[in-house]
Short mmCIF file of C-alpha atoms in Angstrom, two decimals:
data_model
loop_
_atom_site.label_atom_id
_atom_site.label_comp_id
_atom_site.label_asym_id
_atom_site.label_seq_id
_atom_site.Cartn_x
_atom_site.Cartn_y
_atom_site.Cartn_z
CA MET A 703 -37.29 -0.06 3.57
CA GLN A 704 -34.55 -2.44 4.56
CA HIS A 705 -34.30 -6.00 3.29
CA LYS A 706 -32.67 -8.99 4.88
CA LEU A 707 -31.46 -12.09 3.08
CA ALA A 708 -31.23 -15.49 4.70
CA LEU A 709 -27.73 -16.55 5.65
CA PRO A 710 -26.54 -19.08 3.05
CA LYS A 711 -26.07 -22.63 4.39
CA SER A 712 -22.47 -22.68 3.22
CA VAL A 713 -21.76 -19.50 5.16
CA ALA A 714 -23.54 -20.85 8.21
CA THR A 715 -21.39 -23.99 8.08
CA VAL A 716 -18.18 -21.97 7.84
CA LEU A 717 -19.43 -19.65 10.56
CA ASP A 718 -19.96 -22.61 12.91
CA ALA A 719 -16.40 -23.73 12.23
CA PHE A 720 -15.01 -20.26 12.96
CA ASN A 721 -17.06 -20.01 16.15
CA SER A 722 -15.08 -22.94 17.47
CA LEU A 723 -11.98 -20.71 17.43
CA GLY A 724 -13.29 -18.96 20.49
CA GLU A 725 -12.13 -15.40 21.15
CA SER A 726 -9.94 -15.38 18.04
CA PHE A 727 -13.07 -15.09 15.86
CA LYS A 728 -14.73 -11.68 16.17
CA GLY A 729 -17.65 -11.77 13.72
CA ALA A 730 -18.87 -11.91 10.13
CA ILE A 731 -20.82 -9.94 7.52
CA THR A 732 -22.37 -10.73 4.13
CA VAL A 733 -23.29 -8.55 1.16
CA ASP A 734 -25.46 -9.21 -1.88
CA ALA A 735 -24.54 -9.02 -5.58
CA GLU A 736 -24.68 -5.21 -5.41
CA ALA A 737 -22.37 -5.07 -2.38
CA ARG A 738 -25.22 -4.06 -0.02
CA ILE A 739 -25.16 -5.44 3.50
CA SER A 740 -27.49 -8.45 3.74
CA TRP A 741 -26.50 -9.79 7.16
CA ILE A 742 -24.16 -8.98 10.06
CA ASP A 743 -23.78 -10.76 13.36
CA ASP A 744 -24.01 -9.06 16.74
CA ARG A 745 -20.31 -9.47 17.56
CA TYR A 746 -19.29 -7.60 14.44
CA ARG A 747 -21.82 -4.88 15.27
CA GLU A 748 -20.32 -4.51 18.71
CA LEU A 749 -16.80 -4.50 17.26
CA LEU A 750 -17.77 -1.66 14.94
CA GLY A 751 -19.58 0.21 17.71
CA LEU A 752 -22.99 -0.20 16.07
CA SER A 753 -26.11 -0.59 18.19
CA VAL A 754 -28.53 -3.45 17.60
CA GLU A 755 -31.15 -0.91 16.56
CA ALA A 756 -28.93 0.64 13.83
CA GLU A 757 -30.55 0.09 10.42
CA ILE A 758 -27.60 -1.00 8.27
CA VAL A 759 -29.00 -3.96 6.30
CA GLY A 760 -29.53 -2.89 2.70
CA GLN A 761 -26.95 -0.09 2.83
CA PRO A 762 -23.84 -0.13 0.60
CA VAL A 763 -21.11 -1.76 2.64
CA GLU A 764 -18.74 1.25 2.24
CA GLN A 765 -21.19 3.53 4.03
CA VAL A 766 -20.88 1.41 7.16
CA ILE A 767 -17.31 0.10 6.76
CA PRO A 768 -15.41 2.68 4.64
CA HIS A 769 -12.34 0.49 3.99
CA SER A 770 -14.21 -2.70 3.18
CA LEU A 771 -13.14 -4.53 0.00
CA LEU A 772 -16.20 -6.77 -0.24
CA ARG A 773 -17.35 -4.90 -3.34
CA ARG A 774 -14.10 -5.80 -5.08
CA VAL A 775 -14.67 -9.47 -4.19
CA VAL A 776 -18.19 -9.28 -5.66
CA GLU A 777 -16.99 -7.60 -8.85
CA THR A 778 -13.95 -9.80 -9.47
CA GLY A 779 -15.09 -13.08 -7.93
CA ARG A 780 -11.65 -13.41 -6.34
CA PRO A 781 -11.19 -14.03 -2.61
CA ILE A 782 -8.97 -11.93 -0.36
CA LEU A 783 -7.84 -14.60 2.05
CA ILE A 784 -6.08 -12.40 4.56
CA ASP A 785 -5.88 -8.64 4.93
CA ILE A 786 -5.60 -5.90 7.53
CA MET A 787 -8.52 -3.47 7.51
CA ALA A 788 -8.61 -0.15 9.32
CA PHE A 789 -11.75 1.09 11.06
CA ASP A 790 -11.50 4.38 12.97
CA ASP A 791 -8.43 3.90 15.15
CA LYS A 792 -8.61 0.10 15.07
CA GLN A 793 -7.11 -2.52 12.79
CA PHE A 794 -8.77 -5.86 12.06
CA VAL A 795 -7.44 -9.05 10.50
CA VAL A 796 -10.09 -10.08 7.95
CA CYS A 797 -10.86 -12.69 5.32
CA ARG A 798 -13.21 -12.11 2.35
CA LEU A 799 -14.77 -14.82 0.14
CA PRO A 800 -17.16 -14.70 -2.84
CA LEU A 801 -20.59 -16.37 -2.60
CA ARG A 802 -21.79 -18.30 -5.64
CA ASN A 803 -24.96 -20.20 -6.53
CA GLU A 804 -25.07 -23.71 -7.99
CA ASP A 805 -24.39 -22.33 -11.48
CA GLY A 806 -21.26 -20.54 -10.28
CA GLU A 807 -22.78 -17.07 -10.52
CA ILE A 808 -21.72 -14.45 -7.97
CA GLN A 809 -24.48 -13.86 -5.43
CA GLY A 810 -22.53 -11.77 -2.97
CA ALA A 811 -19.59 -12.03 -0.59
CA VAL A 812 -18.85 -12.80 3.04
CA GLY A 813 -16.27 -11.23 5.33
CA PHE A 814 -14.87 -12.71 8.54
CA VAL A 815 -12.98 -10.90 11.30
CA PHE A 816 -10.47 -13.03 13.17
CA TYR A 817 -8.59 -10.67 15.45
CA GLU A 818 -9.26 -7.26 16.84
CA GLU A 819 -5.52 -6.72 17.30
CA ILE A 820 -2.90 -7.50 14.71
CA ASP A 821 -0.33 -8.61 17.31
CA TYR A 822 -1.42 -12.17 16.57
CA LEU A 823 0.05 -11.82 13.13
CA ALA A 824 3.36 -10.35 14.25
CA PRO A 825 5.52 -13.19 12.78
CA ILE A 826 3.76 -12.96 9.39
CA LEU A 827 3.88 -9.17 9.40
CA GLU A 828 7.59 -9.18 10.15
CA LYS A 829 8.24 -11.43 7.16
CA PHE A 830 5.95 -9.28 5.02
CA GLU A 831 7.74 -6.10 6.07
CA ALA A 832 11.12 -7.69 5.36
CA MET A 833 9.93 -8.65 1.87
CA GLN A 834 8.59 -5.13 1.37
CA ARG A 835 11.97 -3.66 2.29
CA GLN A 836 13.74 -5.99 -0.14
CA LEU A 837 11.25 -5.07 -2.85
CA SER A 838 11.73 -1.37 -2.14
CA ARG A 839 15.50 -1.70 -2.39
CA ALA A 840 15.18 -3.64 -5.65
CA GLN A 841 12.78 -1.05 -7.07
CA ALA A 842 15.09 1.79 -5.99
CA ALA A 843 18.06 0.08 -7.67
CA LEU A 844 16.02 -0.46 -10.83
CA THR A 845 14.89 3.17 -10.78
CA ARG A 846 18.51 4.29 -10.58
CA GLU A 847 19.34 2.08 -13.55
CA ARG A 848 16.46 3.62 -15.50
CA GLN A 849 17.69 7.18 -14.86
CA THR A 850 20.26 9.16 -16.80
CA LYS A 851 23.86 8.94 -15.67
CA TYR A 852 25.23 11.89 -17.62
CA SER A 853 24.33 15.52 -18.23
CA LEU A 854 25.39 17.90 -20.97
CA SER A 855 28.20 19.15 -18.74
CA SER A 856 29.65 15.63 -18.89
CA PHE A 857 30.47 16.27 -22.56
CA VAL A 858 33.74 18.10 -21.96
CA GLY A 859 35.02 20.79 -24.30
CA THR A 860 35.11 24.52 -24.92
CA SER A 861 35.94 24.60 -28.63
CA GLU A 862 33.62 26.31 -31.05
CA THR A 863 32.60 22.91 -32.42
CA VAL A 864 31.50 21.70 -28.98
CA ARG A 865 29.67 24.92 -28.17
CA GLU A 866 27.67 24.61 -31.38
CA LEU A 867 26.95 20.93 -30.64
CA LYS A 868 25.64 21.70 -27.15
CA THR A 869 23.40 24.43 -28.55
CA VAL A 870 21.85 21.92 -30.95
CA VAL A 871 21.37 19.36 -28.16
CA ARG A 872 19.61 21.88 -25.91
CA ARG A 873 17.32 22.90 -28.76
CA TYR A 874 16.43 19.31 -29.67
CA ALA A 875 15.86 18.36 -26.03
CA LEU A 876 12.91 20.76 -25.90
CA ARG A 877 11.19 18.90 -28.74
CA ASP A 878 9.65 15.44 -28.50
CA GLY A 879 10.47 14.05 -31.93
CA ALA A 880 12.78 11.14 -32.63
CA ALA A 881 16.48 12.00 -32.74
CA LEU A 882 19.38 10.33 -34.55
CA ILE A 883 22.92 10.79 -33.23
CA LEU A 884 25.63 10.17 -35.82
CA GLY A 885 29.30 9.84 -35.06
CA GLU A 886 32.31 7.58 -34.98
CA THR A 887 32.72 5.01 -32.24
CA GLY A 888 33.90 6.45 -28.95
CA THR A 889 32.74 10.04 -29.57
CA GLY A 890 30.15 10.09 -26.75
CA LYS A 891 26.86 9.42 -28.54
CA GLU A 892 25.23 7.68 -25.57
CA LEU A 893 26.33 10.52 -23.28
CA LEU A 894 24.47 12.99 -25.48
CA ALA A 895 21.39 10.74 -25.49
CA HIS A 896 21.39 10.88 -21.67
CA ALA A 897 21.75 14.67 -21.85
CA ILE A 898 18.82 15.05 -24.25
CA HIS A 899 16.56 12.99 -21.98
CA GLN A 900 17.67 14.85 -18.86
CA GLN A 901 16.83 18.25 -20.35
CA SER A 902 13.53 17.15 -21.91
CA ASP A 903 10.00 17.12 -20.51
CA ARG A 904 10.44 13.37 -20.05
CA ALA A 905 13.26 13.76 -17.54
CA ASP A 906 11.14 12.28 -14.73
CA GLY A 907 10.37 9.22 -16.85
CA PRO A 908 12.60 6.17 -17.39
CA PHE A 909 15.64 6.15 -19.66
CA VAL A 910 16.10 2.68 -21.17
CA ALA A 911 19.15 1.93 -23.31
CA VAL A 912 19.50 -0.99 -25.72
CA ASN A 913 22.63 -1.87 -27.67
CA VAL A 914 21.17 -3.49 -30.77
CA ALA A 915 24.53 -4.94 -31.81
CA ALA A 916 25.00 -6.71 -28.47
CA ILE A 917 21.75 -8.76 -28.57
CA PRO A 918 21.45 -11.97 -30.62
CA GLU A 919 19.10 -11.51 -33.56
CA ALA A 920 16.81 -14.33 -32.35
CA LEU A 921 16.18 -12.48 -29.08
CA LEU A 922 15.79 -8.95 -30.38
CA GLU A 923 12.00 -9.02 -30.86
CA ALA A 924 11.43 -10.41 -27.36
CA GLU A 925 13.87 -7.86 -25.93
CA PHE A 926 12.05 -4.97 -27.59
CA PHE A 927 8.41 -5.95 -27.29
CA GLY A 928 8.26 -8.47 -24.45
CA VAL A 929 6.93 -12.01 -24.27
CA ALA A 930 3.43 -13.28 -23.47
CA PRO A 931 3.11 -16.19 -20.98
CA GLY A 932 3.85 -19.51 -22.71
CA ALA A 933 4.72 -17.85 -26.02
CA PHE A 934 7.21 -20.63 -26.75
CA THR A 935 8.63 -23.73 -25.13
CA GLY A 936 10.47 -22.76 -21.98
CA ALA A 937 8.89 -19.30 -21.79
CA ASP A 938 8.04 -17.93 -18.36
CA ARG A 939 4.47 -18.37 -17.17
CA LYS A 940 4.41 -14.70 -16.30
CA PRO A 941 4.46 -11.97 -18.94
CA ARG A 942 7.87 -10.42 -19.54
CA LYS A 943 7.98 -6.73 -20.34
CA GLY A 944 10.05 -5.52 -23.26
CA LYS A 945 12.15 -2.41 -23.46
CA PHE A 946 9.35 -0.45 -25.15
CA GLU A 947 6.98 -1.06 -22.25
CA LEU A 948 9.72 -0.37 -19.67
CA ALA A 949 10.41 2.99 -21.34
CA HIS A 950 6.74 4.07 -21.32
CA GLY A 951 6.54 7.77 -20.49
CA GLY A 952 10.26 8.22 -21.02
CA THR A 953 13.02 7.66 -23.58
CA LEU A 954 14.22 4.54 -25.38
CA PHE A 955 17.81 4.81 -26.60
CA LEU A 956 18.69 2.47 -29.46
CA ASP A 957 22.46 2.32 -29.80
CA GLU A 958 23.98 1.01 -33.05
CA ILE A 959 20.59 0.93 -34.77
CA GLY A 960 22.38 0.32 -38.06
CA ASP A 961 22.80 -3.32 -36.98
CA MET A 962 19.05 -3.91 -36.60
CA PRO A 963 17.75 -6.82 -38.75
CA ALA A 964 15.33 -5.91 -41.54
CA ALA A 965 12.47 -7.98 -40.07
CA LEU A 966 12.58 -6.08 -36.80
CA GLN A 967 12.85 -2.72 -38.57
CA ALA A 968 9.30 -3.13 -39.90
CA LYS A 969 7.87 -3.84 -36.44
CA LEU A 970 9.83 -0.97 -34.92
CA LEU A 971 8.50 1.39 -37.60
CA ARG A 972 4.90 0.42 -36.75
CA ALA A 973 5.53 0.94 -33.04
CA LEU A 974 6.90 4.42 -33.79
CA GLN A 975 4.09 5.40 -36.15
CA GLU A 976 1.13 3.99 -34.24
CA GLY A 977 2.45 4.08 -30.69
CA GLU A 978 1.42 0.46 -30.20
CA PHE A 979 2.88 -3.05 -30.38
CA GLU A 980 2.08 -6.68 -29.68
CA PRO A 981 4.27 -8.74 -27.32
CA LEU A 982 5.74 -11.91 -28.77
CA GLY A 983 3.11 -14.65 -28.73
CA SER A 984 0.25 -12.31 -27.86
CA ASN A 985 -2.73 -10.96 -29.78
CA THR A 986 -3.17 -8.07 -27.37
CA VAL A 987 -2.18 -4.62 -28.61
CA LYS A 988 -0.43 -2.40 -26.07
CA ASN A 989 -0.20 1.35 -26.34
CA VAL A 990 3.04 3.05 -25.44
CA ASP A 991 4.30 6.63 -25.18
CA VAL A 992 8.04 6.58 -25.86
CA ARG A 993 10.54 9.00 -27.39
CA ILE A 994 13.15 7.30 -29.54
CA ILE A 995 16.77 8.42 -29.60
CA ALA A 996 18.87 6.30 -31.97
CA ALA A 997 22.61 6.32 -32.57
CA THR A 998 24.95 4.72 -35.06
CA SER A 999 28.58 4.85 -36.13
CA GLN A 1000 27.71 3.36 -39.52
CA PRO A 1001 26.94 5.32 -42.73
CA LEU A 1002 23.16 4.86 -42.90
CA GLU A 1003 23.00 6.56 -46.29
CA GLN A 1004 25.09 3.71 -47.72
CA LYS A 1005 22.79 1.18 -46.02
CA LEU A 1006 19.82 2.88 -47.62
CA GLU A 1007 21.41 2.39 -51.04
CA ASP A 1008 22.07 -1.33 -50.54
CA LYS A 1009 18.56 -1.80 -49.03
CA SER A 1010 19.87 -3.15 -45.71
CA PHE A 1011 18.15 -0.32 -43.83
CA ARG A 1012 14.58 0.80 -44.49
CA ALA A 1013 14.27 4.30 -45.89
CA ASP A 1014 10.92 4.89 -44.16
CA LEU A 1015 12.43 3.97 -40.78
CA TYR A 1016 15.45 6.19 -41.44
CA TYR A 1017 13.29 9.23 -42.15
CA ARG A 1018 11.20 8.40 -39.08
CA ILE A 1019 14.14 8.38 -36.66
CA ALA A 1020 16.18 11.12 -38.35
CA VAL A 1021 13.68 13.89 -37.61
CA LEU A 1022 16.34 15.58 -35.49
CA ALA A 1023 19.88 14.68 -36.60
CA ILE A 1024 22.93 15.37 -34.44
CA HIS A 1025 26.47 14.98 -35.82
CA VAL A 1026 29.11 14.38 -33.14
CA PRO A 1027 32.57 15.53 -34.26
CA PRO A 1028 35.52 13.14 -33.92
CA LEU A 1029 38.23 13.98 -31.42
CA ARG A 1030 40.73 14.85 -34.17
CA ASP A 1031 38.44 17.74 -35.20
CA ARG A 1032 38.55 19.29 -31.74
CA LEU A 1033 42.12 18.78 -30.57
CA ASP A 1034 41.93 22.00 -28.58
CA ASP A 1035 39.71 20.14 -26.11
CA ILE A 1036 42.13 17.26 -25.48
CA GLY A 1037 43.69 18.87 -22.39
CA LEU A 1038 40.31 19.37 -20.71
CA ILE A 1039 39.07 15.92 -21.74
CA ALA A 1040 42.24 14.25 -20.49
CA GLU A 1041 42.01 15.99 -17.11
CA ALA A 1042 38.36 14.93 -16.76
CA LEU A 1043 39.20 11.32 -17.66
CA LEU A 1044 42.12 11.21 -15.22
CA ASP A 1045 39.74 12.17 -12.42
CA THR A 1046 37.94 8.87 -12.99
CA ILE A 1047 41.09 6.71 -13.12
CA PRO A 1048 42.03 5.09 -9.78
CA ARG A 1049 45.23 6.29 -8.16
CA PRO A 1050 47.34 5.16 -5.18
CA ARG A 1051 46.07 6.18 -1.76
CA ASP A 1052 49.06 8.41 -1.10
CA GLN A 1053 48.42 10.48 -4.24
CA ARG A 1054 46.02 13.42 -4.34
CA GLY A 1055 45.52 13.39 -8.09
CA TRP A 1056 47.14 12.89 -11.46
CA LEU A 1057 49.24 15.66 -13.02
CA LEU A 1058 49.46 15.77 -16.81
CA THR A 1059 52.37 17.90 -18.03
CA PRO A 1060 51.97 20.43 -20.89
CA GLU A 1061 54.45 18.43 -23.00
CA ALA A 1062 52.32 15.33 -22.54
CA ILE A 1063 49.18 17.20 -23.62
CA ALA A 1064 51.03 18.52 -26.69
CA GLN A 1065 51.99 14.95 -27.56
CA LEU A 1066 48.37 13.82 -27.26
CA THR A 1067 47.31 16.49 -29.76
CA ARG A 1068 49.73 15.08 -32.35
CA TYR A 1069 47.84 11.75 -32.58
CA ARG A 1070 44.79 11.34 -34.84
CA TRP A 1071 42.69 9.23 -32.37
CA PRO A 1072 40.76 6.77 -34.57
CA GLY A 1073 39.10 5.46 -31.39
CA ASN A 1074 38.24 8.98 -30.20
CA VAL A 1075 37.59 9.64 -26.49
CA ARG A 1076 37.33 5.93 -25.69
CA GLU A 1077 40.84 5.39 -27.04
CA LEU A 1078 42.11 8.47 -25.20
CA ARG A 1079 40.90 6.99 -21.92
CA ASN A 1080 42.62 3.72 -22.76
CA VAL A 1081 45.93 5.51 -23.38
CA LEU A 1082 45.66 7.52 -20.16
CA GLU A 1083 44.87 4.40 -18.11
CA ARG A 1084 47.96 2.71 -19.61
CA ALA A 1085 50.13 5.72 -18.84
CA ALA A 1086 48.77 5.91 -15.27
CA ALA A 1087 49.53 2.23 -14.74
CA MET A 1088 53.18 2.83 -15.73
CA ALA A 1089 53.57 6.08 -13.76
CA PRO A 1090 55.92 5.83 -10.74
CA SER A 1091 54.32 8.97 -9.28
CA GLU A 1092 51.32 11.18 -9.85
CA VAL A 1093 53.07 12.94 -12.77
CA ILE A 1094 52.22 11.74 -16.28
CA ASP A 1095 54.85 13.24 -18.56
CA LEU A 1096 55.82 13.17 -22.23
CA GLY A 1097 57.74 9.90 -21.90
CA LEU A 1098 54.84 8.03 -20.31
CA VAL A 1099 52.33 9.29 -22.88
CA THR A 1100 54.65 8.34 -25.75
CA LYS A 1101 55.00 4.80 -24.36
CA ALA A 1102 51.25 4.52 -23.81
CA LEU A 1103 50.37 5.49 -27.39
CA PRO A 1104 50.06 2.65 -29.92
CA ALA A 1105 53.42 1.34 -31.06
CA ASN A 1106 52.67 2.18 -34.70
CA ALA A 1107 51.03 5.52 -33.92
CA ALA A 1108 51.55 8.05 -36.70
CA LEU A 1109 52.11 11.46 -35.13
CA VAL A 1110 51.75 14.72 -37.03
CA ALA A 1111 54.58 17.25 -36.85
CA ALA A 1112 54.56 19.63 -33.93
CA PRO A 1113 52.93 22.91 -34.93
CA ALA A 1114 55.16 25.89 -35.63
CA PRO A 1115 55.31 28.55 -32.93
CA PRO A 1116 52.69 31.24 -33.38
CA ILE A 1117 53.63 34.39 -35.28
CA ALA A 1118 53.44 37.53 -33.18
CA GLY A 1119 52.38 40.85 -34.70
CA SER A 1120 50.91 41.85 -38.06
CA LEU A 1121 52.63 41.45 -41.43
CA SER A 1122 53.57 45.16 -41.68
CA ASP A 1123 55.17 45.05 -38.22
CA ARG A 1124 57.18 41.98 -39.13
CA LEU A 1125 58.35 43.57 -42.44
CA ALA A 1126 59.39 46.77 -40.64
CA ALA A 1127 61.34 44.79 -38.06
CA ALA A 1128 63.11 42.83 -40.80
CA GLU A 1129 63.97 46.06 -42.67
CA LYS A 1130 65.45 47.60 -39.54
CA VAL A 1131 67.63 44.56 -38.95
CA ALA A 1132 68.82 44.70 -42.58
CA LEU A 1133 69.82 48.38 -42.24
CA LEU A 1134 71.80 47.75 -39.06
CA ASP A 1135 73.53 44.70 -40.55
CA ALA A 1136 74.56 46.71 -43.65
CA LEU A 1137 75.98 49.58 -41.58
CA ASP A 1138 77.86 47.13 -39.40
CA ALA A 1139 79.31 45.34 -42.42
CA GLU A 1140 80.46 48.64 -43.97
CA HIS A 1141 81.87 49.98 -40.68
CA GLY A 1142 79.26 52.76 -40.50
CA SER A 1143 79.65 54.03 -44.07
CA LYS A 1144 76.14 54.98 -45.19
CA SER A 1145 77.06 55.23 -48.85
CA ALA A 1146 78.63 51.77 -48.86
CA ALA A 1147 75.69 50.37 -46.83
CA ALA A 1148 73.16 51.82 -49.35
CA GLN A 1149 75.15 50.28 -52.17
CA ARG A 1150 75.23 46.88 -50.37
CA LEU A 1151 71.43 46.93 -50.00
CA GLY A 1152 70.89 48.05 -53.63
CA VAL A 1153 69.11 51.32 -52.82
CA SER A 1154 69.96 54.94 -53.52
CA ARG A 1155 71.53 57.13 -50.84
CA SER A 1156 68.34 59.18 -50.56
CA GLN A 1157 66.24 56.04 -50.04
CA PHE A 1158 68.74 54.73 -47.50
CA TYR A 1159 68.63 57.98 -45.49
CA GLU A 1160 64.84 58.00 -45.61
CA LYS A 1161 64.70 54.46 -44.18
CA LEU A 1162 67.18 55.36 -41.44
CA LYS A 1163 64.97 58.28 -40.47
CA ARG A 1164 61.83 56.14 -40.49
CA HIS A 1165 63.43 53.68 -38.05
CA SER A 1166 65.03 56.44 -35.94
CA LEU A 1167 68.51 55.27 -36.90
CA ASP A 1168 69.78 58.59 -38.22
#
């Protein structure tokens, strides 16, 4: 049995005003508090292709108009002032308003159709599409920033130390626990953090990096956990997301975590343990799913002793520990690393690429590199800037190294052959020298070498000198 509600006076008044628009106004419809159709005018029926006899009053509005949003207006109490609604192969420009009683309670909603064709809104749509394109470009740029820039292949080296390191990284990437990367400055800790994220199950999620040492202490909490609207004087009226929320579903990389203030360490520990946090100035708890990768060049064990770093936080982030070797412990990789770095250094247009001579590479291996790979790049950039051609030789590298650089002695040439072979060769030379000194006299040569004649003859035979 269908029911029909009287058209509210307020709707009737608005309807009369819209009727004065002439052909621009195409009809109206109302729904009750349960989003069931309570009234529809004949023009809207005709627009929808519904006959006058069709029993639609009392039916849920979506059964008649599948893409209607009147139910949302009823449930939220918020108007949708202008929208484009599809119906079959048509598109309508519509407006939806909530209906309230004298006490402000939602009684239903009303929808108006202004145009049967959206060409009337062409200027607005063009501006809207332009804004959408700008938003899409901004979102694409942000997505690129939130993705990893390096892979494990970016960590150059073939030494045994590097092979073992990469094995550990691949193994840890398959787990989802927190990881702590330890190493001197310039060794490539952030690069490995990117590689871990890229090879993990979170690779499709965001990768958000924060340098703790680069952010003022007063702003760290807001940077990590976000800010609620009006949290403090001058705060934005809109909520500002923190790095934890931005990294939801992905990885949050905390570089130089050893510089984190003690007060923030406690809040970070709770976020890691409970998977939840409260934005600054808010009482609302937010849940977050984030994997933490931390890095530091500082001795955290020493900070644990002087109580400047929380032990419980240390054990929470050091579930998987990765030690990155300094460059001086893998000097065999310097040639490969230097070639890779030179590929990223700009060169004149008439040059195809930089050429690093073997003597220059040998000179690089004699330096101890306190600044590691970062310092190596600095030296190569300086040498390239001084190079008159594409060749970077020993002289250029020597000039580019620090003026007070302490170089280790060049390594001795490698010894060929086993010890027994080298002793036999030396003995043969000694026999020939003795015979030459004694003009071929074997007795005199044996006496010169301090051996008996029989021993001398035996040695001659052994070396095929008899």
